[in-house]
Short mmCIF file of C-alpha atoms (C1' of nucleotides) in Angstrom, two decimals:
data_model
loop_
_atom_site.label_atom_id
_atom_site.label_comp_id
_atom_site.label_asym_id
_atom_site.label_seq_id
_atom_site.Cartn_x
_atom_site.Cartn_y
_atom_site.Cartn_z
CA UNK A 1359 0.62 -9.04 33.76
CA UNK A 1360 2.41 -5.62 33.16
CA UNK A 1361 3.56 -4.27 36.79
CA UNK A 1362 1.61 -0.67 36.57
CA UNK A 1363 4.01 1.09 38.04
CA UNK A 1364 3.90 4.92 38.40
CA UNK A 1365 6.95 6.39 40.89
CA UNK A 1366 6.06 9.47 41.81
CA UNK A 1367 7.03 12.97 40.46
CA UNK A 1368 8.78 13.44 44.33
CA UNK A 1369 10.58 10.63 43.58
CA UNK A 1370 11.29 11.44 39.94
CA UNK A 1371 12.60 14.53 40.92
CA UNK A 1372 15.42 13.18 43.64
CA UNK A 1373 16.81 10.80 40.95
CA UNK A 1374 18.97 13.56 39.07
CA UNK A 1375 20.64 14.49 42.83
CA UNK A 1376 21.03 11.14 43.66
CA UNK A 1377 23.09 10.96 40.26
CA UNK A 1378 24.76 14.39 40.47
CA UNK A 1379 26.16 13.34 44.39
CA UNK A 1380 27.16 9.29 43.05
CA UNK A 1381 29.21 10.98 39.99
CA UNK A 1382 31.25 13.14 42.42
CA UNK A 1383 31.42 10.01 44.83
CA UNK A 1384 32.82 8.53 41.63
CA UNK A 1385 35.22 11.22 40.52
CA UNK A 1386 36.59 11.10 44.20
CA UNK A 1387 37.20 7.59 43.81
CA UNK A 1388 34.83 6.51 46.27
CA UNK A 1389 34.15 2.77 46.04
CA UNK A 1390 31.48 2.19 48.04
CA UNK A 1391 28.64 3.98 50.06
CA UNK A 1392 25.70 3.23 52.63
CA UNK A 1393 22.11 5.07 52.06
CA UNK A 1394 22.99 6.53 55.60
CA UNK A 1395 26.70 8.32 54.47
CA UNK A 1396 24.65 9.28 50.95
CA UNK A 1397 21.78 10.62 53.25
CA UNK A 1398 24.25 12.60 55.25
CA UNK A 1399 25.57 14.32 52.76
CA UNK A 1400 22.62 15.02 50.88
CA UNK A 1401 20.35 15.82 53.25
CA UNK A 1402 17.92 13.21 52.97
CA UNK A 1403 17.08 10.47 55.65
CA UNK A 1404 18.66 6.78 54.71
CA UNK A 1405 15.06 5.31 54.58
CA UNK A 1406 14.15 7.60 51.82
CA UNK A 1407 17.06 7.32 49.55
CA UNK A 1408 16.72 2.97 49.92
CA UNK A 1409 12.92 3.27 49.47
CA UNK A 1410 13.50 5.36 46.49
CA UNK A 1411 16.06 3.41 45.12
CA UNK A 1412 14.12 -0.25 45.78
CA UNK A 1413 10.96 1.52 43.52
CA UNK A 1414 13.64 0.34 40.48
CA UNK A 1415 15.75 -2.79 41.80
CA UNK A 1416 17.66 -3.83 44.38
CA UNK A 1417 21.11 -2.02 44.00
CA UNK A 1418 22.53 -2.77 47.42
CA UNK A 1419 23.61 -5.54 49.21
CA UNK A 1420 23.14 -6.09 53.50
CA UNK A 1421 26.68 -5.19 55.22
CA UNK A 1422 28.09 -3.53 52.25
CA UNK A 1423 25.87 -0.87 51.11
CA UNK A 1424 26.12 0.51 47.38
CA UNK A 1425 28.94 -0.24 44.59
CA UNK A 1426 29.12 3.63 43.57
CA UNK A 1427 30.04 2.94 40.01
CA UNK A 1428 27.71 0.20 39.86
CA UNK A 1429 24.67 2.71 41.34
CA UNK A 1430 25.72 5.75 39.34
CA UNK A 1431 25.41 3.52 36.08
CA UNK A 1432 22.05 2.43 36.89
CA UNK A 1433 20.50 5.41 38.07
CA UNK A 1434 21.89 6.94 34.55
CA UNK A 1435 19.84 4.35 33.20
CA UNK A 1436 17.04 4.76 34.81
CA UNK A 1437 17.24 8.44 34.01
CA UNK A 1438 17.71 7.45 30.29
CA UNK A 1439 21.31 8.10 30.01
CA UNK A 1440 22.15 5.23 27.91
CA UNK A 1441 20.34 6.69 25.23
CA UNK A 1442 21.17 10.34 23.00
CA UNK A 1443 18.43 12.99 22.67
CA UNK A 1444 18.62 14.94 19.58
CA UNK A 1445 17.09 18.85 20.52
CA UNK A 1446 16.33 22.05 18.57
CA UNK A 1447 15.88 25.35 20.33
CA UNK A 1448 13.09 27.75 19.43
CA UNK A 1449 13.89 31.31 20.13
CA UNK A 1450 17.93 32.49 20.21
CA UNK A 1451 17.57 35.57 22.86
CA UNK A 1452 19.19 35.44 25.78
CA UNK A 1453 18.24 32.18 27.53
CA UNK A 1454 17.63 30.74 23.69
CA UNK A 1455 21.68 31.74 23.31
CA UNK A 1456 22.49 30.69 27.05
CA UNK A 1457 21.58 27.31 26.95
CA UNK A 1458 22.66 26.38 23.51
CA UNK A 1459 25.84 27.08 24.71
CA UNK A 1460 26.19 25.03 27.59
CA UNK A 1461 28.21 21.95 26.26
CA UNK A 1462 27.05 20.10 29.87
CA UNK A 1463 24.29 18.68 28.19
CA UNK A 1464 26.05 17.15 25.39
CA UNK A 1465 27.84 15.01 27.70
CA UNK A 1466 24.95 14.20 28.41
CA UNK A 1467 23.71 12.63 25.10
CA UNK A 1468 21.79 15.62 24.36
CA UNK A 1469 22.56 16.65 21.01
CA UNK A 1470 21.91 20.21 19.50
CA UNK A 1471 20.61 19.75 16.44
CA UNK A 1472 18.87 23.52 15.27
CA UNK A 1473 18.01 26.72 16.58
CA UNK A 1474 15.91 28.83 15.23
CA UNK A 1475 14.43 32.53 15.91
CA UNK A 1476 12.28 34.80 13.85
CA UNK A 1477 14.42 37.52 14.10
CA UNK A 1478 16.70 38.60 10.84
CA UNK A 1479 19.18 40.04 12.99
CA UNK A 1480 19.81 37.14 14.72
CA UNK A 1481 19.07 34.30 11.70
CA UNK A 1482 22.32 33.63 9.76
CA UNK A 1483 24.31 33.56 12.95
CA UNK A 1484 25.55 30.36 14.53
CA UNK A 1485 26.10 29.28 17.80
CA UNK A 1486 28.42 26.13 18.39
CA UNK A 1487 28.38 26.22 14.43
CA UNK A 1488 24.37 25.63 14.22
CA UNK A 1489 23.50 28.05 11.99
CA UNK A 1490 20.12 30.22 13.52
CA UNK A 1491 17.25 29.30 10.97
CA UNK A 1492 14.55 31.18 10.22
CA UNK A 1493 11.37 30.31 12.79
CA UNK A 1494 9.49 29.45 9.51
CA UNK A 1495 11.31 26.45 8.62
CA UNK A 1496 10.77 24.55 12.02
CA UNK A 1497 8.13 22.58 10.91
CA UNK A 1498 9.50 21.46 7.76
CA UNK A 1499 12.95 21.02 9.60
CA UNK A 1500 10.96 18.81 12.46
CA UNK A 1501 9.71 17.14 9.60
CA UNK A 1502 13.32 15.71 8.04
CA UNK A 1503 15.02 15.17 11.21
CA UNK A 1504 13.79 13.07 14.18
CA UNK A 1505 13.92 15.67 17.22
CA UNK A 1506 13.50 14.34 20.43
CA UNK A 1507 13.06 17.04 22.86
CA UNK A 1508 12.24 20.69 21.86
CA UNK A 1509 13.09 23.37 23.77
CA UNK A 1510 11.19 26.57 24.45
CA UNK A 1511 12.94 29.99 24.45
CA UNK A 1512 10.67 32.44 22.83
CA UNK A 1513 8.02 34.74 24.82
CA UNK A 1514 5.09 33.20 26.15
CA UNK A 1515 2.78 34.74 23.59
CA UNK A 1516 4.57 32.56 20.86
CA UNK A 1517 4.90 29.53 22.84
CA UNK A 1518 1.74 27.52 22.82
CA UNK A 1519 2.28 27.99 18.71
CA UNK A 1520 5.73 26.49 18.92
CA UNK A 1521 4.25 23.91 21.24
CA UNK A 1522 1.80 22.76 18.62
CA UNK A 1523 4.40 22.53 15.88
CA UNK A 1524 6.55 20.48 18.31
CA UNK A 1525 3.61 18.22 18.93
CA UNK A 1526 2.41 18.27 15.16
CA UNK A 1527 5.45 16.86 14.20
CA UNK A 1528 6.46 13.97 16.93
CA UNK A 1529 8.20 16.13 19.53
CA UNK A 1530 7.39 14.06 22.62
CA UNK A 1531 9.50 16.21 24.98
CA UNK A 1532 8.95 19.83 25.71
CA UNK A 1533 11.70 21.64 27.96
CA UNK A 1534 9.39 24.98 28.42
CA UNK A 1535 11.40 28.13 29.50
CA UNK A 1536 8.58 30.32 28.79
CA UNK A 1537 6.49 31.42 31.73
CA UNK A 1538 3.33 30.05 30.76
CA UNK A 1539 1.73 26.65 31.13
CA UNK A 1540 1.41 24.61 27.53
CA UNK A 1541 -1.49 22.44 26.83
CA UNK A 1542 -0.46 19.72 25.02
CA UNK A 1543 -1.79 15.80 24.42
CA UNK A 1544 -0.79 13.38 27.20
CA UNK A 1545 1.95 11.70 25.17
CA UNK A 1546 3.78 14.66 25.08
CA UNK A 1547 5.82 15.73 28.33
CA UNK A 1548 6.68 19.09 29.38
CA UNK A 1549 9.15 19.85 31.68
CA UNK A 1550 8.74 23.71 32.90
CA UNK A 1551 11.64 26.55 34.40
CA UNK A 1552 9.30 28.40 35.23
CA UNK A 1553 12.38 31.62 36.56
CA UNK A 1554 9.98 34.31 37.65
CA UNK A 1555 8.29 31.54 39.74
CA UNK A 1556 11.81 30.59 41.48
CA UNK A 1557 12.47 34.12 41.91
CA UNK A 1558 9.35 34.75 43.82
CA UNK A 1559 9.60 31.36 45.71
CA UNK A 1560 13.11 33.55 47.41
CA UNK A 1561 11.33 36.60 47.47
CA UNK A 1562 8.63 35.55 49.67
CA UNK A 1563 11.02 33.34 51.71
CA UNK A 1564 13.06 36.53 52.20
CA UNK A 1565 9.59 37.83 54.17
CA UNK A 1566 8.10 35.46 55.60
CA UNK A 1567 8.62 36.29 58.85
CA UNK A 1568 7.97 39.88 58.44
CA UNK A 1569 4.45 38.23 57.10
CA UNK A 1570 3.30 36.72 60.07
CA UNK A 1571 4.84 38.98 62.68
CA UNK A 1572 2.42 40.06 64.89
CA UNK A 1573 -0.46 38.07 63.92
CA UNK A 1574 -1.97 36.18 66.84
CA UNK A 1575 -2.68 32.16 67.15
CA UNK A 1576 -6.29 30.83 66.99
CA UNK B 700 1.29 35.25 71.43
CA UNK B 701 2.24 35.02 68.00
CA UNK B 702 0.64 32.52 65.68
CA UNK B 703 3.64 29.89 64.58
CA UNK B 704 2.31 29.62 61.19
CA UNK B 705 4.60 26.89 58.86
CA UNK B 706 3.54 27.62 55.35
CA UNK B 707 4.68 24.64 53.88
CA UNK B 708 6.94 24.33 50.48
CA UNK B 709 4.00 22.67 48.31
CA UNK B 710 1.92 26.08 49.30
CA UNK B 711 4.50 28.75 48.62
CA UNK B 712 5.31 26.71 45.14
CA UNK B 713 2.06 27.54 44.18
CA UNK B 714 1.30 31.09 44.78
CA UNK B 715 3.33 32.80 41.96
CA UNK B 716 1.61 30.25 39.65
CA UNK B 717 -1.99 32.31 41.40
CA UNK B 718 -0.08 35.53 41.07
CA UNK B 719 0.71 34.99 37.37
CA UNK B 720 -2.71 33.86 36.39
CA UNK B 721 -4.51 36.64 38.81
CA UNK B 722 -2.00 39.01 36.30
CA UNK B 723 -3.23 37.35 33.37
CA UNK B 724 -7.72 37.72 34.26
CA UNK B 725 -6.44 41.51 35.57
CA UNK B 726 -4.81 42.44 32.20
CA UNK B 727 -8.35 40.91 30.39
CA UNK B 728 -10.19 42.99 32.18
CA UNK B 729 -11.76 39.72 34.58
CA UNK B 730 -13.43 41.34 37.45
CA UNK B 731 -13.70 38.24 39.31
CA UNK B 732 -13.21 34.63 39.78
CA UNK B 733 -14.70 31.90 41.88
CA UNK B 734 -11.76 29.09 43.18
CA UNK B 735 -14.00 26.90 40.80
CA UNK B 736 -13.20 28.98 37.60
CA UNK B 737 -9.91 29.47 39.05
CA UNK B 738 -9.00 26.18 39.42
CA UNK B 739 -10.41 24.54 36.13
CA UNK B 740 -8.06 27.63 34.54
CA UNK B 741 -4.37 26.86 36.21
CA UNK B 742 -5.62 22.91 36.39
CA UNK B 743 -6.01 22.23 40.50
CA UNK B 744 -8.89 21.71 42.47
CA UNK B 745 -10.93 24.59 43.90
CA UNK B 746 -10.51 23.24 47.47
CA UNK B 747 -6.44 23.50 46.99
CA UNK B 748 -6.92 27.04 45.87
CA UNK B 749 -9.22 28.19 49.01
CA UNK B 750 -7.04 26.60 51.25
CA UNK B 751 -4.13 28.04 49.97
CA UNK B 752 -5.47 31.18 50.08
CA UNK B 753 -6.85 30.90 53.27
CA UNK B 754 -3.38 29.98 55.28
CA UNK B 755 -2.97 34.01 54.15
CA UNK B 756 -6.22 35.42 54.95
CA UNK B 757 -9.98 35.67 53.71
CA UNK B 758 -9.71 37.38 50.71
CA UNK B 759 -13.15 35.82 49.01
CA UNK B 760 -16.59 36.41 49.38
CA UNK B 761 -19.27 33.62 49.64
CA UNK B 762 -21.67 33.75 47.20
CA UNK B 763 -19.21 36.36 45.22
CA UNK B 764 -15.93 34.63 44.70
CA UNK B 765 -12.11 36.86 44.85
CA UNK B 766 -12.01 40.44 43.88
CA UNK B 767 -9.37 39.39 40.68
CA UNK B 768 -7.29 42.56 41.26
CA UNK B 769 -7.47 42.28 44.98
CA UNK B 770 -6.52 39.14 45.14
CA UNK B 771 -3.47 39.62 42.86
CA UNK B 772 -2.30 42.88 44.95
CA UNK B 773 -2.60 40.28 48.33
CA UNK B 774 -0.68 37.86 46.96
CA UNK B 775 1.83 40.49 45.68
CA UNK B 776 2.00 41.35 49.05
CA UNK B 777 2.43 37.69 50.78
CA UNK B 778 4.90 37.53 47.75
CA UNK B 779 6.74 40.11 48.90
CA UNK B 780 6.51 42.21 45.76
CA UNK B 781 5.39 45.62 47.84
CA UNK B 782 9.65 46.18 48.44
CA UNK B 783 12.15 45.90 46.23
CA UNK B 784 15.49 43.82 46.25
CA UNK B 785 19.11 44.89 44.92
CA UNK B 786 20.91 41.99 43.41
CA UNK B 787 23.74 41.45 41.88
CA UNK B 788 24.91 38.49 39.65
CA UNK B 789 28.51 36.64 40.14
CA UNK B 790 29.52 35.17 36.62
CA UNK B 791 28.61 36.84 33.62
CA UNK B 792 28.90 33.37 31.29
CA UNK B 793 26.01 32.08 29.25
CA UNK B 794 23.48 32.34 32.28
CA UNK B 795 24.60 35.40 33.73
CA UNK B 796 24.40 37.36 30.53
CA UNK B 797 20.90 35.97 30.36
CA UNK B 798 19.74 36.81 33.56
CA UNK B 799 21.39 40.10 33.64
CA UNK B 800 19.30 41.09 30.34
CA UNK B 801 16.37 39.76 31.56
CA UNK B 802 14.59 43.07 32.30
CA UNK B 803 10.91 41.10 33.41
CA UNK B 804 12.86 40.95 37.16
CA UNK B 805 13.16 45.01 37.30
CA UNK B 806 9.63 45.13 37.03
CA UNK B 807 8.75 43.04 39.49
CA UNK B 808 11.48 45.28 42.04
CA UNK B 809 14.29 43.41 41.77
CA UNK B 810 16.87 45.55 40.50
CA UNK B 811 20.51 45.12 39.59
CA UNK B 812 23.51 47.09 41.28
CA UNK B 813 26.42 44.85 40.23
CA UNK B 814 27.72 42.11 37.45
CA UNK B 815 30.53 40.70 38.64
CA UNK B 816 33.38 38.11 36.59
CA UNK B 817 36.58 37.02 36.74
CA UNK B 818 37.66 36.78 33.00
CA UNK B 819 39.54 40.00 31.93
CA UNK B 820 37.66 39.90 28.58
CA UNK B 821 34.34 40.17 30.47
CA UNK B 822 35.67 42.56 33.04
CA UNK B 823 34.79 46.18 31.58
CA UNK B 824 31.96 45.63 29.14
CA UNK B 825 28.40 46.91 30.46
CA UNK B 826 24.60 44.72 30.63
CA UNK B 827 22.13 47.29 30.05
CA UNK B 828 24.49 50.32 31.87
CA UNK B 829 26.12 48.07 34.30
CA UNK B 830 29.80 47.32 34.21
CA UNK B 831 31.12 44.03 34.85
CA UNK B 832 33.61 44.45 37.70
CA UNK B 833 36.12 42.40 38.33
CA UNK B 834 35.08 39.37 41.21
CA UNK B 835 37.69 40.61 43.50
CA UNK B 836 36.11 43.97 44.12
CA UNK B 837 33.17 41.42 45.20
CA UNK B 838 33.40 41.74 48.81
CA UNK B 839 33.87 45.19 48.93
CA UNK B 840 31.29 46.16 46.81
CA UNK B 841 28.48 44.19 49.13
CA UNK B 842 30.41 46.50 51.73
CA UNK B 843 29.33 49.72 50.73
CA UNK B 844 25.72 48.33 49.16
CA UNK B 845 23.03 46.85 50.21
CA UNK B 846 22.35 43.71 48.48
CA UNK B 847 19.31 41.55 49.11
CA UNK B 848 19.60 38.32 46.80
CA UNK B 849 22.60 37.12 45.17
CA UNK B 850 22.96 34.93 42.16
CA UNK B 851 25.46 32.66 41.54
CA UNK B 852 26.22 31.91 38.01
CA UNK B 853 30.03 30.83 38.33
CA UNK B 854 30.91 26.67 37.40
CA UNK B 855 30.11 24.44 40.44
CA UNK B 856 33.83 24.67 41.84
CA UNK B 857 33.55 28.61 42.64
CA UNK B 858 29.73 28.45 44.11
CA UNK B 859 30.45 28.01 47.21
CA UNK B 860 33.52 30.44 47.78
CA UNK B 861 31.20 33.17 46.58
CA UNK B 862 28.08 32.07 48.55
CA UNK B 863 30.32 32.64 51.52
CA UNK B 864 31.16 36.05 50.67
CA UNK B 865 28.08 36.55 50.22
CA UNK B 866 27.00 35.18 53.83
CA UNK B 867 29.72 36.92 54.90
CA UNK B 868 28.70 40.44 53.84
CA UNK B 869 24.91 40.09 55.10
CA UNK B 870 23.24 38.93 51.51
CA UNK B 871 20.22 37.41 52.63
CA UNK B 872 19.05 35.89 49.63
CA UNK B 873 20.79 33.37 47.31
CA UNK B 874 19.30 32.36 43.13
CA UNK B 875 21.70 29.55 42.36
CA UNK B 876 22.01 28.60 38.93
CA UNK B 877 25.25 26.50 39.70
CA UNK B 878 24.66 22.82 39.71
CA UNK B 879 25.79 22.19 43.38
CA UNK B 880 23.94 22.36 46.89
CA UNK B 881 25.36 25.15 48.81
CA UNK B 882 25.58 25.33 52.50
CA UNK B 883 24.84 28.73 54.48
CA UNK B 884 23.54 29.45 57.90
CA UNK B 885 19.52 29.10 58.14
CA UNK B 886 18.97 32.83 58.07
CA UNK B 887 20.06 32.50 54.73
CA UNK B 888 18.00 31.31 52.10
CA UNK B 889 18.86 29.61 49.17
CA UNK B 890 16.52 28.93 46.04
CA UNK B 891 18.30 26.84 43.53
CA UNK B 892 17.44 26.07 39.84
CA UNK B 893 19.03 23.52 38.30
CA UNK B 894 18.91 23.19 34.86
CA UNK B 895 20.25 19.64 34.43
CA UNK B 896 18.50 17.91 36.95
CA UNK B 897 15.34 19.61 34.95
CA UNK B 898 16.52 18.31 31.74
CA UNK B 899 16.63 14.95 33.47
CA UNK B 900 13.69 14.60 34.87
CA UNK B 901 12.44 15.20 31.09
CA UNK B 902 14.23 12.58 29.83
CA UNK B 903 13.36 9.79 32.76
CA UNK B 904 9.75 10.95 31.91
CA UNK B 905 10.44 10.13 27.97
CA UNK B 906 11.29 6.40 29.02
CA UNK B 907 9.13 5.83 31.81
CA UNK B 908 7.23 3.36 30.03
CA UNK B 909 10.01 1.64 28.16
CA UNK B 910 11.72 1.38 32.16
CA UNK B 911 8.73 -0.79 33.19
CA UNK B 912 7.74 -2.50 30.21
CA UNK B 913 7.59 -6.39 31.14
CA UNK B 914 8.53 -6.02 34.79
CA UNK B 915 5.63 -8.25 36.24
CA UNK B 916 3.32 -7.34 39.04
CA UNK B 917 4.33 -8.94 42.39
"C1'" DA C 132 34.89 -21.27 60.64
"C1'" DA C 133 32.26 -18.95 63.96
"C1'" DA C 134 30.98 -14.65 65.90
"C1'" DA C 135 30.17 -9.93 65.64
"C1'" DG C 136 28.91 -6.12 63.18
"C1'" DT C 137 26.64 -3.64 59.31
"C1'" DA C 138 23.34 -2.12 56.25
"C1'" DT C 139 20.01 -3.65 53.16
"C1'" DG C 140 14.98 -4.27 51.52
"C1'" DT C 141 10.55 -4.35 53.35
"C1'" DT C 142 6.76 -3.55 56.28
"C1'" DA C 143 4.45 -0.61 59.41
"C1'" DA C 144 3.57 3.84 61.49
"C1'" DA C 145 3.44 8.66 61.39
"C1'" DT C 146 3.08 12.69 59.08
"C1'" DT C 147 1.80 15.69 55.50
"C1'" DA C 148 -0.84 16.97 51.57
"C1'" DT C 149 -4.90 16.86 48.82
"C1'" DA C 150 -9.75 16.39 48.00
"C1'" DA C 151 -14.50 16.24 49.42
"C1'" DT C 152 -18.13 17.90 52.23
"C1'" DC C 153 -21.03 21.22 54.33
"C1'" DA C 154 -22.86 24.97 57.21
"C1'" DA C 155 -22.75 29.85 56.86
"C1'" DT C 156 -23.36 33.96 54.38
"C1'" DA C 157 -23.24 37.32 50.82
"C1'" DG C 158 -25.11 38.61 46.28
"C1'" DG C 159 -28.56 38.48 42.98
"C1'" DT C 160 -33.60 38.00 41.79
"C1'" DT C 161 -38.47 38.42 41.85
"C1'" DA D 980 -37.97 42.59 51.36
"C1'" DA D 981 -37.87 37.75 51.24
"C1'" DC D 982 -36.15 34.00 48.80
"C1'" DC D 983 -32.97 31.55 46.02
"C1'" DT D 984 -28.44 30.60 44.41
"C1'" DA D 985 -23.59 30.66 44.51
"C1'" DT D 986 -19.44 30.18 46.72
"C1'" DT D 987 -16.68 30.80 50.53
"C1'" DG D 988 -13.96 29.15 54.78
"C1'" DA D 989 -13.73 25.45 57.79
"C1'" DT D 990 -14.00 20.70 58.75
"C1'" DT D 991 -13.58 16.03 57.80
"C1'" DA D 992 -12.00 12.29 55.00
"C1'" DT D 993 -8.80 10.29 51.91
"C1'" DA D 994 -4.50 9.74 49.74
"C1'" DA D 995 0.35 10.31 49.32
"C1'" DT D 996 4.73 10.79 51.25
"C1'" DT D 997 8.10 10.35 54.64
"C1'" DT D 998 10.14 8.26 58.53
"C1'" DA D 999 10.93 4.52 61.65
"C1'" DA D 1000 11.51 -0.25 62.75
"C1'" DC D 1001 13.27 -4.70 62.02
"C1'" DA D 1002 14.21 -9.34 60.23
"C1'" DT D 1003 17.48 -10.93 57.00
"C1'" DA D 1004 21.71 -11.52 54.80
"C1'" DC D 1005 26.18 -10.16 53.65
"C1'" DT D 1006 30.95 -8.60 55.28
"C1'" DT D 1007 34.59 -8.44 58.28
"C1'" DT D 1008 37.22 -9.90 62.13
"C1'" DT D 1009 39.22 -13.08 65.18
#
DNA sequence: AAAAGTATGTTAAATTATAATCAATAGGTT
DNA sequence: AACCTATTGATTATAATTTAACATACTTTT
């Protein structure tokens, strides 16, 4: 019988930190760690980092703690590291542009496989030598070439469209930087940057003391 | 005696989500909305949205619902979006360029007084009217302006170095795009987005089920 | 080789967050 | 104007998440 396991998104979402802080560990030749040293310097408290951890395996071992290289390697596969992601980017403006240009994620395994853009001006061009297609031959592109993971980069009015292409054609993974929500079948997962939201997140942060000032308890 | 009211992180996640679908019914001409409507619109329960709401204020009417463009110019207002905010941006890379073009923040009030680089090929050329000053003249420039928010678009090595000239100089506000945690005093706030722990997330989410398929139940 | 010390994985408790319920009340209707 | 309906704000219940506690087992020291 099939363990049902679902982890939780807050749990989901430390894994990538977790990573990030074991892969400096690593590049600082750091051997070994406890969850209490990783928890330190985190921010996190031990028990959350081991019960996070022990959703996936048991990594550690009593009096020694965690084999850094040994942790780091599983948590990348956890994360699906040991795999390659092949992407295409739908709309070349500025963020479009910005991220196609970040070579981080290639390291990564994720591999930059089109852009395209609607506008002639920009069409023709090429970025990292992928040539900016024409918006109109997405679908038939998506249809040649196994894309894993499309990413969103055109305004929101145009993105539930691109959305349905992406899921028309097999695109199980959405990375949305439009501000709008996407509705899209259940197989398909969308991961949102949602920038206006994080902006405002600071902005009211940045008052929130001038918000309650004053007011009395109950 | 004032009321020591904790708003937590879940809650304050969630209002620019309200504030950009209150936008949305305002622009269609929606007069008004019941937490029911509401909800079955943005996808949460009606009960999340009145309690939300209601850690602000009664801004509803039984029998009636919210007043849509009321309730989007309150939660402008617990957003903080009555003031406006000078920023500048340190690193004028990929990210930096795309932030600094991304004229949807000027709108909202936050408005940019300063691009600042250290590559001498960067140093001199304008965004949109604003010259990109060399990072040394950093310091001195949050000297002689008031800057609210800060955003850090340098590599991961340099982050902190200009987070603490930016503590240093009274910025109260930091939007870090680099892919480190930064530490600053707790007057300070910091609101980080980081685009490869977002991209990772995605892909753990694309192998979920492969991760747990024939693990057994225990 | 035994003792002492350390840090895990797991279970239990506490806390926090979400959802359901319901009395109160305003708006709409006849 | 009285009644009916809708929907809030508050309360209570449930669920999820985080933290604490601890027995167990490995490591290190003597």
């Amino acid at each position: 019988m099939p363990k049902k396991t679902i982890i939780s998104m807050a749990v989901i979402k430390r894994l990538p930190k977790y990573y990030r802080y074991l892969g400096e560990l690593l590049r600082n030749d750091v051997e070994r760690i406890s969850s209490k040293e990783l928890a330190d310097r985190i921010g996190f408290t031990a028990s959350q980092i081991r019960q996070d951890l022990n959703n996936f395996g048991d990594f550690g071992q009593q009096g020694y703690g965690y084999n850094v290289r040994f942790l780091y390697e599983e948590i990348g596969k956890i994360l699906g590291l040991t795999r390659t992601y092949n992407t295409v980017i739908v709309g070349a403006g500025n963020i479009g542009q910005a991220i196609a240009n970040y070579t981080n994620f290639e390291k990564l395994g994720f591999h930059l496989k089109g852009i395209f853009d609607r506008n002639p001006k920009l069409i023709g061009i090429s970025i990292r030598d992928i040539v900016i297609q024409d918006v109109d031959n997405l679908e038939n592109f998506l249809k040649n070439n196994h894309i894993d993971i499309g990413i969103i980069c055109v305004p929101k009015e145009q993105a539930q469209k691109i959305a349905d292409i992406f899921v028309r054609c097999g695109v199980k993974g959405i990375w949305n930087f439009a501000p709008t929500d996407l509705s899209v079948p259940e197989d398909v997962i969308v991961e949102n940057v949602h920038l206006s939201e994080s902006l405002l997140t600071l902005s009211y942060r940045l008052n929130e003391a001038e918000l309650f000032k004053g007011k009395t308890g109950r």
